[in-house]
Amino acid sequence: MSGVLATLKVMPESPEVDLEALKATITDAIPEDVELESITEEPIAFGLVALIVKFIIEDGEGGTEATEEAISAIPDVASIEMTGIGRLM
């Protein structure tokens, strides 16, 4: 099986959410079989900043579902959106 790089946009509940703490919580929530590539910040508007989470998973059925569910279950996360997915060569 080949690897897949997935990109997920994570929107915090409000601009007051501690982004460093949220990054640490996301890192801890990612399943063990998933390799975290990076977490970067993307300014949205009015002080709200989205986190762009890139991770590598094995290509297979159900692929990103476990990671999406784990991140969306975090209390300070308002929403998540899969913004990209592609096979690694």
PDB file of N, CA, C and O in Angstrom, residues 1-5 33 35 56-64 86-89:
ATOM      1  N   MET A   1       0.835  -1.184   0.000  1.00  0.00           N
ATOM      2  CA  MET A   1       0.000   0.000   0.000  1.00  0.00           C
ATOM      3  C   MET A   1       0.880   1.247   0.000  1.00  0.00           C
ATOM      4  O   MET A   1       1.955   1.256   0.575  1.00  0.00           O
ATOM      5  N   SER A   2       0.369   2.294  -0.617  1.00  0.00           N
ATOM      6  CA  SER A   2       1.104   3.551  -0.644  1.00  0.00           C
ATOM      7  C   SER A   2       0.524   4.519   0.380  1.00  0.00           C
ATOM      8  O   SER A   2      -0.585   4.352   0.865  1.00  0.00           O
ATOM      9  N   GLY A   3       1.302   5.556   0.670  1.00  0.00           N
ATOM     10  CA  GLY A   3       0.861   6.554   1.621  1.00  0.00           C
ATOM     11  C   GLY A   3       0.050   7.641   0.954  1.00  0.00           C
ATOM     12  O   GLY A   3       0.139   7.885  -0.246  1.00  0.00           O
ATOM     13  N   VAL A   4      -0.766   8.310   1.764  1.00  0.00           N
ATOM     14  CA  VAL A   4      -1.609   9.398   1.304  1.00  0.00           C
ATOM     15  C   VAL A   4      -1.378  10.591   2.221  1.00  0.00           C
ATOM     16  O   VAL A   4      -1.371  10.451   3.449  1.00  0.00           O
ATOM     17  N   LEU A   5      -1.162  11.778   1.616  1.00  0.00           N
ATOM     18  CA  LEU A   5      -1.046  13.012   2.390  1.00  0.00           C
ATOM     19  C   LEU A   5      -2.407  13.683   2.388  1.00  0.00           C
ATOM     20  O   LEU A   5      -2.953  13.998   1.329  1.00  0.00           O
ATOM     21  N   ASP A  33      -1.423   5.078  14.163  1.00  0.00           N
ATOM     22  CA  ASP A  33      -0.986   4.640  12.832  1.00  0.00           C
ATOM     23  C   ASP A  33      -0.941   5.780  11.807  1.00  0.00           C
ATOM     24  O   ASP A  33      -0.707   5.562  10.627  1.00  0.00           O
ATOM     25  N   GLU A  35       0.811   9.472  10.695  1.00  0.00           N
ATOM     26  CA  GLU A  35       2.011  10.285  10.877  1.00  0.00           C
ATOM     27  C   GLU A  35       1.656  11.757  10.679  1.00  0.00           C
ATOM     28  O   GLU A  35       1.231  12.155   9.592  1.00  0.00           O
ATOM     29  N   ILE A  56      -0.069  11.927   7.204  1.00  0.00           N
ATOM     30  CA  ILE A  56       0.138  10.835   6.250  1.00  0.00           C
ATOM     31  C   ILE A  56      -0.505   9.571   6.810  1.00  0.00           C
ATOM     32  O   ILE A  56      -0.293   9.215   7.975  1.00  0.00           O
ATOM     33  N   ILE A  57      -1.287   8.920   5.955  1.00  0.00           N
ATOM     34  CA  ILE A  57      -1.963   7.677   6.316  1.00  0.00           C
ATOM     35  C   ILE A  57      -1.709   6.648   5.219  1.00  0.00           C
ATOM     36  O   ILE A  57      -1.292   6.998   4.119  1.00  0.00           O
ATOM     37  N   GLU A  58      -1.977   5.409   5.520  1.00  0.00           N
ATOM     38  CA  GLU A  58      -1.910   4.363   4.509  1.00  0.00           C
ATOM     39  C   GLU A  58      -3.154   4.460   3.633  1.00  0.00           C
ATOM     40  O   GLU A  58      -4.254   4.705   4.132  1.00  0.00           O
ATOM     41  N   ASP A  59      -2.990   4.270   2.336  1.00  0.00           N
ATOM     42  CA  ASP A  59      -4.105   4.291   1.399  1.00  0.00           C
ATOM     43  C   ASP A  59      -4.937   3.035   1.613  1.00  0.00           C
ATOM     44  O   ASP A  59      -4.440   1.922   1.504  1.00  0.00           O
ATOM     45  N   GLY A  60      -6.189   3.217   1.951  1.00  0.00           N
ATOM     46  CA  GLY A  60      -7.059   2.072   2.182  1.00  0.00           C
ATOM     47  C   GLY A  60      -8.452   2.531   2.540  1.00  0.00           C
ATOM     48  O   GLY A  60      -8.727   3.724   2.698  1.00  0.00           O
ATOM     49  N   GLU A  61      -9.336   1.579   2.699  1.00  0.00           N
ATOM     50  CA  GLU A  61     -10.722   1.882   3.012  1.00  0.00           C
ATOM     51  C   GLU A  61     -10.841   2.582   4.365  1.00  0.00           C
ATOM     52  O   GLU A  61     -10.209   2.200   5.338  1.00  0.00           O
ATOM     53  N   GLY A  62     -11.648   3.611   4.425  1.00  0.00           N
ATOM     54  CA  GLY A  62     -11.864   4.339   5.665  1.00  0.00           C
ATOM     55  C   GLY A  62     -10.791   5.360   5.946  1.00  0.00           C
ATOM     56  O   GLY A  62     -10.902   6.142   6.884  1.00  0.00           O
ATOM     57  N   GLY A  63      -9.744   5.390   5.167  1.00  0.00           N
ATOM     58  CA  GLY A  63      -8.592   6.281   5.243  1.00  0.00           C
ATOM     59  C   GLY A  63      -8.553   7.316   6.340  1.00  0.00           C
ATOM     60  O   GLY A  63      -7.968   7.094   7.383  1.00  0.00           O
ATOM     61  N   THR A  64      -9.178   8.453   6.113  1.00  0.00           N
ATOM     62  CA  THR A  64      -9.048   9.587   7.030  1.00  0.00           C
ATOM     63  C   THR A  64     -10.122   9.636   8.111  1.00  0.00           C
ATOM     64  O   THR A  64     -10.059  10.492   8.992  1.00  0.00           O
ATOM     65  N   GLY A  86      -3.932  13.417  -1.435  1.00  0.00           N
ATOM     66  CA  GLY A  86      -3.197  12.954  -2.606  1.00  0.00           C
ATOM     67  C   GLY A  86      -2.213  11.859  -2.252  1.00  0.00           C
ATOM     68  O   GLY A  86      -1.704  11.801  -1.137  1.00  0.00           O
ATOM     69  N   ARG A  87      -1.956  11.013  -3.207  1.00  0.00           N
ATOM     70  CA  ARG A  87      -1.024   9.901  -2.997  1.00  0.00           C
ATOM     71  C   ARG A  87       0.408  10.388  -3.008  1.00  0.00           C
ATOM     72  O   ARG A  87       0.778  11.279  -3.771  1.00  0.00           O
ATOM     73  N   LEU A  88       1.213   9.778  -2.169  1.00  0.00           N
ATOM     74  CA  LEU A  88       2.645  10.066  -2.139  1.00  0.00           C
ATOM     75  C   LEU A  88       3.343   9.129  -3.107  1.00  0.00           C
ATOM     76  O   LEU A  88       3.001   7.959  -3.218  1.00  0.00           O
ATOM     77  N   MET A  89       4.326   9.635  -3.762  1.00  0.00           N
ATOM     78  CA  MET A  89       5.080   8.824  -4.715  1.00  0.00           C
ATOM     79  C   MET A  89       6.349   8.321  -4.075  1.00  0.00           C
ATOM     80  O   MET A  89       6.938   8.844  -3.256  1.00  0.00           O
TER      81      MET A  89
END
